[in-house]
CSV table of C-alpha atoms in Angstrom, one decimal:
chain,number,residue,atom,x,y,z
A,42,UNK,CA,36.0,148.9,71.7
A,43,UNK,CA,35.9,151.6,74.2
A,44,UNK,CA,38.6,151.7,76.9
A,45,UNK,CA,37.4,151.6,80.4
A,46,UNK,CA,39.5,153.5,82.9
A,47,UNK,CA,39.4,152.5,86.5
A,48,UNK,CA,39.6,155.5,88.7
A,49,UNK,CA,41.5,154.4,91.8
A,50,UNK,CA,42.1,157.8,93.2
A,51,UNK,CA,39.7,157.2,96.1
A,52,UNK,CA,41.2,156.0,99.3
A,53,UNK,CA,40.7,152.2,100.0
A,54,UNK,CA,39.5,151.7,103.5
A,55,UNK,CA,40.1,148.5,105.6
A,56,UNK,CA,36.7,147.0,104.7
A,57,UNK,CA,37.3,147.2,100.9
A,58,UNK,CA,40.9,146.0,101.3
A,59,UNK,CA,39.7,142.9,103.1
A,60,UNK,CA,37.1,142.2,100.4
A,61,UNK,CA,39.7,142.4,97.7
A,62,UNK,CA,42.0,139.9,99.5
A,63,UNK,CA,39.1,137.6,100.0
A,64,UNK,CA,38.1,137.7,96.4
A,65,UNK,CA,41.7,137.0,95.2
A,66,UNK,CA,42.1,134.0,97.6
A,67,UNK,CA,38.9,132.4,96.5
A,68,UNK,CA,40.3,132.0,93.1
A,69,UNK,CA,43.7,130.8,94.3
A,70,UNK,CA,42.3,128.2,96.7
A,71,UNK,CA,39.5,126.9,94.4
A,72,UNK,CA,39.0,123.2,94.8
A,73,UNK,CA,41.2,122.8,97.9
A,74,UNK,CA,40.0,121.4,101.2
A,75,UNK,CA,41.0,123.1,104.3
A,76,UNK,CA,41.9,120.6,107.1
A,77,UNK,CA,40.3,121.1,110.4
A,78,UNK,CA,42.6,122.6,113.0
A,79,UNK,CA,43.6,120.6,116.1
A,80,UNK,CA,45.7,121.5,119.1
A,81,UNK,CA,46.8,117.8,119.4
A,82,UNK,CA,47.9,117.6,115.8
A,83,UNK,CA,50.0,120.7,116.1
A,84,UNK,CA,51.7,119.4,119.2
A,85,UNK,CA,52.5,116.1,117.5
A,86,UNK,CA,54.0,117.9,114.5
A,87,UNK,CA,56.1,120.0,116.7
A,88,UNK,CA,57.4,117.0,118.7
A,89,UNK,CA,58.3,115.1,115.5
A,90,UNK,CA,60.2,118.1,114.1
A,91,UNK,CA,62.1,118.4,117.4
A,92,UNK,CA,63.1,114.6,117.2
A,93,UNK,CA,64.3,115.1,113.7
A,94,UNK,CA,66.5,118.0,114.6
A,95,UNK,CA,68.0,116.1,117.6
A,96,UNK,CA,68.8,113.1,115.3
A,97,UNK,CA,70.5,115.3,112.8
A,98,UNK,CA,72.6,117.0,115.6
A,99,UNK,CA,73.7,113.6,116.9
A,100,UNK,CA,74.9,112.5,113.5
A,101,UNK,CA,76.9,115.7,113.0
A,102,UNK,CA,78.4,115.3,116.5
A,103,UNK,CA,79.8,111.9,115.6
A,104,UNK,CA,82.2,113.5,113.1
A,105,UNK,CA,83.5,116.2,115.4
A,106,UNK,CA,86.6,114.5,116.7
A,107,UNK,CA,88.8,117.4,117.7
A,108,UNK,CA,89.1,121.2,117.7
A,109,UNK,CA,90.9,122.5,114.6
A,110,UNK,CA,94.5,123.6,115.2
A,111,UNK,CA,96.8,125.6,113.0
A,112,UNK,CA,98.4,123.4,110.4
A,113,UNK,CA,101.9,122.0,111.3
A,114,UNK,CA,102.3,123.9,114.5
A,115,UNK,CA,102.2,122.0,117.8
A,116,UNK,CA,103.2,125.0,119.8
A,117,UNK,CA,100.6,127.5,118.7
A,118,UNK,CA,99.0,127.5,122.1
A,119,UNK,CA,102.2,127.9,124.1
A,120,UNK,CA,103.1,131.2,125.7
A,121,UNK,CA,106.7,132.6,125.6
A,122,UNK,CA,108.5,135.5,127.2
A,123,UNK,CA,107.7,137.6,124.1
A,124,UNK,CA,105.5,137.1,121.1
A,125,UNK,CA,107.0,135.1,118.3
A,126,UNK,CA,106.6,136.0,114.7
A,127,UNK,CA,105.4,133.5,112.1
A,128,UNK,CA,108.9,133.1,110.7
A,129,UNK,CA,110.4,132.5,114.1
A,130,UNK,CA,107.9,129.9,114.9
A,131,UNK,CA,108.5,128.2,111.6
A,132,UNK,CA,112.3,128.2,112.2
A,133,UNK,CA,111.8,126.6,115.6
A,134,UNK,CA,109.5,123.9,114.2
A,135,UNK,CA,111.9,123.0,111.4
A,136,UNK,CA,114.8,122.9,113.9
A,137,UNK,CA,112.9,120.7,116.2
A,138,UNK,CA,112.2,118.3,113.3
A,139,UNK,CA,115.9,118.3,112.5
A,140,UNK,CA,117.0,117.7,116.1
A,141,UNK,CA,114.6,114.8,116.4
A,142,UNK,CA,116.1,113.2,113.3
A,143,UNK,CA,119.6,113.7,114.7
A,144,UNK,CA,118.8,112.3,118.2
A,145,UNK,CA,116.6,109.3,117.4
A,146,UNK,CA,116.1,107.0,114.4
A,147,UNK,CA,112.4,107.8,114.2
A,148,UNK,CA,111.3,104.4,113.0
A,149,UNK,CA,112.8,102.7,116.1
A,150,UNK,CA,112.1,105.1,119.0
A,151,UNK,CA,109.0,106.7,120.4
A,152,UNK,CA,108.1,109.9,118.5
A,153,UNK,CA,108.4,113.2,120.4
A,154,UNK,CA,105.8,115.8,120.7
A,155,UNK,CA,107.5,119.2,120.7
A,156,UNK,CA,104.8,120.7,123.0
A,157,UNK,CA,105.8,118.1,125.6
A,158,UNK,CA,109.5,118.5,125.3
A,159,UNK,CA,111.6,118.8,128.4
A,160,UNK,CA,113.3,122.0,127.2
A,161,UNK,CA,110.0,123.8,126.7
A,162,UNK,CA,109.6,125.0,130.3
A,163,UNK,CA,113.1,126.6,130.0
A,164,UNK,CA,112.1,128.4,126.9
A,165,UNK,CA,108.9,129.7,128.6
A,166,UNK,CA,110.6,130.9,131.7
A,167,UNK,CA,114.3,131.6,131.0
A,168,UNK,CA,115.3,134.5,128.8
A,169,UNK,CA,118.8,133.1,127.9
A,170,UNK,CA,117.3,129.8,126.7
A,171,UNK,CA,114.6,131.6,124.8
A,172,UNK,CA,117.0,133.7,122.8
A,173,UNK,CA,119.4,130.7,122.4
A,174,UNK,CA,116.7,128.6,120.8
A,175,UNK,CA,115.7,131.5,118.6
A,176,UNK,CA,119.3,132.1,117.6
A,177,UNK,CA,120.1,128.4,116.8
A,178,UNK,CA,116.9,127.9,114.9
A,179,UNK,CA,117.4,131.1,112.9
A,180,UNK,CA,121.0,130.1,112.2
A,181,UNK,CA,119.8,126.7,111.0
A,182,UNK,CA,117.4,128.4,108.7
A,183,UNK,CA,120.2,130.6,107.3
A,184,UNK,CA,122.2,127.5,106.6
A,185,UNK,CA,119.3,125.8,104.9
A,186,UNK,CA,118.8,128.9,102.6
A,187,UNK,CA,122.5,129.0,101.8
A,188,UNK,CA,123.4,132.3,103.4
A,189,UNK,CA,127.1,132.7,103.7
A,190,UNK,CA,126.9,134.8,106.8
A,191,UNK,CA,124.4,134.9,109.7
A,192,UNK,CA,121.6,137.4,109.3
A,193,UNK,CA,121.4,140.5,111.6
A,194,UNK,CA,118.4,139.0,113.3
A,195,UNK,CA,120.3,135.8,114.1
A,196,UNK,CA,123.3,137.8,115.5
A,197,UNK,CA,121.0,139.8,117.7
A,198,UNK,CA,119.5,136.7,119.3
A,199,UNK,CA,123.0,135.3,120.0
A,200,UNK,CA,123.9,138.6,121.6
A,201,UNK,CA,120.8,138.6,123.8
A,202,UNK,CA,121.5,134.9,124.8
A,203,UNK,CA,125.1,135.7,125.8
A,204,UNK,CA,124.0,138.8,127.7
A,205,UNK,CA,121.4,136.7,129.6
A,206,UNK,CA,123.9,134.0,130.4
A,207,UNK,CA,126.3,136.5,132.0
A,208,UNK,CA,123.4,138.0,134.0
A,209,UNK,CA,122.4,134.5,135.3
A,210,UNK,CA,126.0,133.6,136.3
A,211,UNK,CA,126.3,136.9,138.2
A,212,UNK,CA,123.1,136.3,140.1
A,213,UNK,CA,123.8,132.7,141.1
A,214,UNK,CA,127.0,131.1,142.4
A,215,UNK,CA,126.1,127.6,141.1
A,216,UNK,CA,124.9,127.5,137.5
A,217,UNK,CA,121.3,126.4,137.1
A,218,UNK,CA,120.0,123.7,134.8
A,219,UNK,CA,118.7,126.3,132.3
A,220,UNK,CA,122.2,127.9,132.1
A,221,UNK,CA,123.9,124.6,131.6
A,222,UNK,CA,121.4,123.7,128.9
A,223,UNK,CA,122.1,126.9,127.0
A,224,UNK,CA,125.9,126.3,127.0
A,225,UNK,CA,125.3,122.7,125.9
A,226,UNK,CA,123.1,123.8,123.0
A,227,UNK,CA,125.7,126.4,122.0
A,228,UNK,CA,128.4,123.8,122.0
A,229,UNK,CA,126.5,121.4,119.8
A,230,UNK,CA,125.5,124.3,117.5
A,231,UNK,CA,129.1,125.4,116.9
A,232,UNK,CA,130.2,121.8,116.4
A,233,UNK,CA,127.6,121.3,113.7
A,234,UNK,CA,128.7,124.5,112.0
A,235,UNK,CA,132.2,123.1,111.9
A,236,UNK,CA,133.5,125.8,114.2
A,237,UNK,CA,135.8,123.6,116.3
A,238,UNK,CA,137.5,126.5,118.1
A,239,UNK,CA,134.2,128.1,119.2
A,240,UNK,CA,132.8,124.7,120.1
A,241,UNK,CA,135.9,124.0,122.3
A,242,UNK,CA,135.5,127.4,124.1
A,243,UNK,CA,131.8,126.5,124.9
A,244,UNK,CA,132.8,123.0,126.0
A,245,UNK,CA,135.5,124.4,128.3
A,246,UNK,CA,132.8,126.5,130.0
A,247,UNK,CA,130.5,123.5,130.1
A,248,UNK,CA,133.2,121.3,131.8
A,249,UNK,CA,133.7,124.0,134.5
A,250,UNK,CA,129.9,124.2,135.1
A,251,UNK,CA,129.6,120.4,135.4
A,252,UNK,CA,132.5,120.4,138.0
A,253,UNK,CA,130.8,123.2,139.9
A,254,UNK,CA,127.6,121.1,140.1
A,255,UNK,CA,129.5,118.1,141.4
A,256,UNK,CA,130.3,116.1,138.3
A,257,UNK,CA,128.3,114.5,135.5
A,258,UNK,CA,126.4,112.2,137.9
A,259,UNK,CA,124.8,115.2,139.6
A,260,UNK,CA,122.5,115.5,136.5
A,261,UNK,CA,120.9,112.1,137.0
A,262,UNK,CA,117.7,113.7,138.0
A,263,UNK,CA,117.5,115.5,134.6
A,264,UNK,CA,117.9,112.8,132.0
A,265,UNK,CA,117.3,115.2,129.1
A,266,UNK,CA,120.1,117.6,130.1
A,267,UNK,CA,122.4,114.7,131.1
A,268,UNK,CA,122.1,113.1,127.6
A,269,UNK,CA,122.7,116.4,125.8
A,270,UNK,CA,125.8,117.1,127.9
A,271,UNK,CA,127.2,113.7,126.9
A,272,UNK,CA,126.2,114.1,123.3
A,273,UNK,CA,127.9,117.5,123.1
A,274,UNK,CA,131.1,116.0,124.6
A,275,UNK,CA,131.0,113.0,122.2
A,276,UNK,CA,130.3,115.1,119.1
A,277,UNK,CA,133.2,117.4,119.8
A,278,UNK,CA,135.6,114.5,120.5
A,279,UNK,CA,134.8,112.8,117.2
A,280,UNK,CA,134.8,115.9,115.1
A,281,UNK,CA,138.1,117.3,116.6
A,282,UNK,CA,139.7,113.9,117.3
A,283,UNK,CA,140.2,114.8,120.9
A,284,UNK,CA,139.6,113.0,124.2
A,285,UNK,CA,136.2,113.3,125.8
A,286,UNK,CA,135.8,115.4,128.9
A,287,UNK,CA,133.3,113.2,130.7
A,288,UNK,CA,132.5,109.5,130.9
A,289,UNK,CA,129.3,107.6,131.4
A,290,UNK,CA,128.6,103.9,131.1
A,291,UNK,CA,125.0,103.0,131.9
A,292,UNK,CA,124.2,100.6,129.1
A,293,UNK,CA,120.5,99.7,129.6
A,294,UNK,CA,120.6,95.9,129.5
A,295,UNK,CA,117.1,95.7,130.9
A,296,UNK,CA,115.7,97.5,127.8
A,297,UNK,CA,117.1,94.8,125.5
A,298,UNK,CA,116.1,91.7,127.5
A,299,UNK,CA,119.4,90.7,129.1
A,300,UNK,CA,123.0,90.3,128.1
A,301,UNK,CA,123.7,89.7,124.4
A,302,UNK,CA,125.4,86.7,122.8
A,303,UNK,CA,126.1,87.8,119.2
A,304,UNK,CA,128.3,85.9,116.7
A,305,UNK,CA,132.0,86.8,116.7
A,306,UNK,CA,132.9,85.4,113.3
A,307,UNK,CA,136.0,87.5,113.0
A,308,UNK,CA,136.9,88.1,116.6
A,309,UNK,CA,138.5,85.9,119.2
A,310,UNK,CA,135.3,84.4,120.7
A,311,UNK,CA,137.3,82.5,123.4
A,312,UNK,CA,138.9,85.6,124.9
A,313,UNK,CA,136.9,88.2,126.9
A,314,UNK,CA,138.3,91.7,126.5
A,315,UNK,CA,137.0,95.3,126.8
A,316,UNK,CA,136.8,95.5,123.0
A,317,UNK,CA,134.8,92.3,122.8
A,318,UNK,CA,132.3,93.6,125.3
A,319,UNK,CA,132.0,96.9,123.4
A,320,UNK,CA,131.5,95.0,120.1
A,321,UNK,CA,128.9,92.7,121.7
A,322,UNK,CA,126.9,95.7,123.1
A,323,UNK,CA,127.1,97.5,119.7
A,324,UNK,CA,125.8,94.4,117.9
A,325,UNK,CA,123.0,94.1,120.5
A,326,UNK,CA,122.0,97.7,119.8
A,327,UNK,CA,122.0,97.1,116.1
A,328,UNK,CA,120.0,93.9,116.5
A,329,UNK,CA,117.4,95.7,118.7
A,330,UNK,CA,117.0,98.6,116.2
A,331,UNK,CA,116.7,96.2,113.3
A,332,UNK,CA,113.9,94.4,115.2
A,333,UNK,CA,111.5,97.3,115.2
A,334,UNK,CA,109.0,95.5,113.1
A,335,UNK,CA,108.7,92.6,115.6
A,336,UNK,CA,109.4,94.4,118.9
A,337,UNK,CA,107.8,97.5,120.5
A,338,UNK,CA,109.5,100.7,119.7
A,339,UNK,CA,112.5,101.4,122.0
A,340,UNK,CA,112.2,104.1,124.6
A,341,UNK,CA,114.2,107.2,123.6
A,342,UNK,CA,116.0,107.4,127.0
A,343,UNK,CA,117.2,103.8,126.7
A,344,UNK,CA,118.4,104.5,123.1
A,345,UNK,CA,120.4,107.5,124.3
A,346,UNK,CA,122.0,105.5,127.1
A,347,UNK,CA,123.0,102.8,124.6
A,348,UNK,CA,124.6,105.3,122.3
A,349,UNK,CA,126.4,107.2,125.0
A,350,UNK,CA,127.8,104.1,126.7
A,351,UNK,CA,129.1,102.6,123.5
A,352,UNK,CA,130.7,105.9,122.3
A,353,UNK,CA,132.4,106.6,125.6
A,354,UNK,CA,133.8,103.1,125.9
A,355,UNK,CA,135.0,102.9,122.3
A,356,UNK,CA,136.6,106.3,122.5
A,357,UNK,CA,138.4,105.3,125.7
A,358,UNK,CA,139.6,102.0,124.1
A,359,UNK,CA,140.6,103.8,120.8
A,360,UNK,CA,141.7,107.4,121.7
A,361,UNK,CA,141.3,109.5,118.6
A,362,UNK,CA,143.9,111.9,119.9
A,363,UNK,CA,146.6,109.3,119.4
A,364,UNK,CA,145.0,106.7,117.1
A,365,UNK,CA,146.5,103.8,119.0
A,366,UNK,CA,145.7,101.7,121.9
A,367,UNK,CA,148.0,99.5,124.1
A,368,UNK,CA,144.9,97.2,124.6
A,369,UNK,CA,145.0,95.9,121.0
A,370,UNK,CA,145.2,92.1,120.8
A,371,UNK,CA,145.2,92.0,117.0
A,372,UNK,CA,146.2,94.4,114.2
A,373,UNK,CA,142.6,94.2,113.0
A,374,UNK,CA,141.1,95.8,116.1
A,375,UNK,CA,142.1,99.2,114.9
A,376,UNK,CA,140.1,98.6,111.7
A,377,UNK,CA,137.1,97.5,113.7
A,378,UNK,CA,137.3,100.5,116.0
A,379,UNK,CA,137.5,103.0,113.1
A,380,UNK,CA,134.6,101.3,111.3
A,381,UNK,CA,132.5,101.4,114.4
A,382,UNK,CA,133.3,105.1,115.0
A,383,UNK,CA,132.4,105.8,111.4
A,384,UNK,CA,129.1,104.0,111.8
A,385,UNK,CA,128.4,105.9,115.1
A,386,UNK,CA,128.8,109.2,113.2
A,387,UNK,CA,125.7,108.3,111.3
A,388,UNK,CA,123.8,108.1,114.6
A,389,UNK,CA,124.9,111.5,115.8
A,390,UNK,CA,123.7,115.0,114.9
A,391,UNK,CA,125.0,114.6,111.3
A,392,UNK,CA,121.6,113.1,110.4
A,393,UNK,CA,119.3,115.6,108.7
A,394,UNK,CA,121.8,118.6,108.2
A,395,UNK,CA,122.1,119.9,104.6
A,396,UNK,CA,125.9,119.4,104.4
A,397,UNK,CA,128.4,116.8,105.4
A,398,UNK,CA,130.5,117.2,108.5
A,399,UNK,CA,134.3,116.9,108.3
A,400,UNK,CA,136.0,113.9,109.8
A,401,UNK,CA,139.4,114.4,108.1
A,402,UNK,CA,141.5,112.5,110.6
A,403,UNK,CA,139.2,109.6,110.7
A,404,UNK,CA,139.0,109.6,106.9
A,405,UNK,CA,142.8,109.5,106.6
A,406,UNK,CA,143.1,106.6,109.0
A,407,UNK,CA,140.4,104.6,107.3
A,408,UNK,CA,142.0,105.3,103.9
A,409,UNK,CA,145.2,103.9,105.3
A,410,UNK,CA,143.4,100.8,106.5
A,411,UNK,CA,141.7,100.3,103.1
A,412,UNK,CA,144.5,101.1,100.7
A,413,UNK,CA,147.2,99.6,102.9
A,414,UNK,CA,145.5,96.2,103.3
A,415,UNK,CA,148.4,94.4,101.8
A,416,UNK,CA,150.4,94.2,105.1
A,417,UNK,CA,151.5,91.0,106.8
A,418,UNK,CA,148.1,90.7,108.5
A,419,UNK,CA,145.5,91.8,105.9
A,420,UNK,CA,141.8,92.1,106.8
A,421,UNK,CA,139.5,89.3,105.8
A,422,UNK,CA,137.6,90.2,102.7
A,423,UNK,CA,134.3,90.2,104.6
A,424,UNK,CA,135.6,92.6,107.2
A,425,UNK,CA,137.1,94.8,104.5
A,426,UNK,CA,133.8,94.9,102.6
A,427,UNK,CA,132.0,96.0,105.8
A,428,UNK,CA,134.7,98.7,106.5
A,429,UNK,CA,134.4,100.0,102.9
A,430,UNK,CA,130.6,100.2,102.9
A,431,UNK,CA,130.5,101.8,106.4
A,432,UNK,CA,133.1,104.4,105.7
A,433,UNK,CA,131.7,105.3,102.2
A,434,UNK,CA,128.2,106.0,103.5
A,435,UNK,CA,129.4,107.9,106.6
A,436,UNK,CA,132.6,109.9,106.7
A,437,UNK,CA,133.7,109.8,103.0
A,438,UNK,CA,132.2,112.2,100.6
A,439,UNK,CA,131.7,112.2,96.8
A,440,UNK,CA,135.1,113.6,96.3
A,441,UNK,CA,136.7,110.5,98.0
A,442,UNK,CA,134.8,107.8,96.0
A,443,UNK,CA,137.0,107.8,92.8
A,444,UNK,CA,139.9,106.4,94.8
A,445,UNK,CA,137.8,103.9,96.8
A,446,UNK,CA,135.4,102.4,94.3
A,447,UNK,CA,138.1,100.3,92.6
A,448,UNK,CA,139.0,98.8,96.0
A,449,UNK,CA,135.3,98.2,96.7
A,450,UNK,CA,134.8,96.6,93.3
A,451,UNK,CA,137.8,94.3,93.8
A,452,UNK,CA,136.6,93.3,97.2
A,453,UNK,CA,133.1,92.4,95.8
A,454,UNK,CA,134.7,90.3,93.1
A,455,UNK,CA,136.8,88.4,95.7
A,456,UNK,CA,133.7,87.8,97.8
A,457,UNK,CA,131.7,86.5,94.6
A,458,UNK,CA,129.0,89.2,95.2
A,459,UNK,CA,126.7,89.9,92.3
A,460,UNK,CA,123.6,91.4,94.0
A,461,UNK,CA,122.7,93.8,96.8
A,462,UNK,CA,121.0,91.0,98.8
A,463,UNK,CA,124.3,89.1,98.8
A,464,UNK,CA,126.1,92.2,100.0
A,465,UNK,CA,123.6,92.7,102.7
A,466,UNK,CA,124.0,89.0,103.7
A,467,UNK,CA,127.8,89.5,104.2
A,468,UNK,CA,127.7,92.8,106.1
A,469,UNK,CA,124.7,91.9,108.3
A,470,UNK,CA,126.7,90.0,110.9
A,471,UNK,CA,128.7,93.2,111.5
A,472,UNK,CA,127.3,96.4,113.1
A,473,UNK,CA,124.7,97.7,110.6
A,474,UNK,CA,121.3,99.3,111.2
A,475,UNK,CA,118.9,98.7,108.3
A,476,UNK,CA,116.6,101.6,108.9
A,477,UNK,CA,119.5,104.0,108.6
A,478,UNK,CA,122.1,102.3,106.4
A,479,UNK,CA,120.2,100.1,103.9
A,480,UNK,CA,119.2,102.9,101.5
A,481,UNK,CA,122.7,104.6,101.2
A,482,UNK,CA,124.3,101.2,101.1
A,483,UNK,CA,122.1,100.1,98.1
A,484,UNK,CA,122.9,103.4,96.3
A,485,UNK,CA,126.6,102.8,96.9
A,486,UNK,CA,126.2,99.2,95.4
A,487,UNK,CA,124.5,100.6,92.3
A,488,UNK,CA,127.2,103.2,91.9
A,489,UNK,CA,129.9,100.6,92.2
A,490,UNK,CA,128.6,98.2,89.6
A,491,UNK,CA,127.9,101.0,87.1
A,492,UNK,CA,131.2,102.7,87.4
C-alpha cells in the first residue's frame, strides 16, 4: 500500500477553516436535534437560576451566627496604652481566670466577662495600672511555672508601676481611684506571695489613701474598688493574725429574701448575742450558696457584701491578734470562731493558686482545740467532727494530717459514721458550702478510712 502524504504547507484561509469546523461538527452532532431558540425560554431559565442561588444563600446565612474571634481571648479587640505581646495577653487571661475563682464560687454567682470588667478602663487609660496588671499577671505566671525568682520582665513592669504611682501622687493632692486600685492590687499580690512585710507596707499606704479620701464609705460609688479594698484588708488580717484596718457591715438581707432563722443545735438559741447573729448570717450565706440549683444565681456584688460583712464582724468578735474575746458566753465559742475563720479562708483568694497559704497561728489554735478536747467542757462530737473536717480541708496541709487523722477516726467512731453521706448529714447543719467543700471533704473521708 502506498503512503499518501498530505501537504499542509499551504496557508488555510478563513473559508477553508470554517468548512473544516463544519465538517467535524456534523459528525459529532449526528442524530441530535437542535431546539429552537426562544427569548422567553432564556429569560425563564435565567430567573430560575437566580431563585436557586438566592435559596442557597439563605440556607447558608442561617448558620452564620457570629463573627469568628480568636480562641480563648475576650480582650483581643481592646486597645491598651502599648501593644501587648501574645505571652503578656495569655498571662493576663490566666490571671483573670484565677482572680475570678478566688473572688466568686463560679457555680453560685454570675460569670464575669473580662472585657466588661470594671478595672478595664483603668488599664486602658492609666499607665500605673497598666504596668501593675502586667507585673502581677507575669508574676503569677512565674509562680505557676515554678520560677524561684521573678523574671527580669516582671521586675521591669513592677518598676514601671511604682514610677507611675509616684508621678500620679506628685500631680494630684488626693489619690484618684486608679491609684488606690493599684495599691490595693499590690497589697493582695504580696499577701498571696506570703510576703507579709511587703503586704503590710502597701496596706499602710492604702490606709493613708483611704483616710485622705474621707474614709471607706467614700468609695460607695465604686463598688468594685470598695470590695477589693476590704478584701485586701481582710486577707492581710487573716494571714498575719492582725486586726483589720477598716470595717464594713452591709449584709445584703434583701438578696436572700429576708432575715434568716437557721437551726442552732449547739448554740444557745434562747439568747441573742453578736456571735449568734454572725453565726445566723453565715449559715444563711451557706444555705443560699447551697441552693444554686433551685434559686437564680446570686449577684456577685451581693456575694461580696455577704463575705465582707461576716469576715469583719467575726474578726472583731474574735481578734486574731489576741486570740480571745471578752464577749465569749461559752468555752465552745472560740472553737466555733476558729472553725468559721478556717472555712472563710476557702472563700478568699486562696482558691485557685498553685500552693497553700500559711495560716500558722490559726493552725496552732485549732490544733489546741482538737488535741486538747479533754478539758472540763469538751466539744460535742458533732461540733468536733465539723471542726476537724473544716480545718483539714482549709488551713492544715498534708504534713499536718498524720497527727490529726487518728483524732478524726476516733470522732467518726463515736458518731457511728460509716459512710460519706452520713458524714455529710452530720456536718450539714453547720457552716458548709457543698460546691466548694464537698469534693475535698469526700477525699478526706476516703483518706481517713484507708489510713
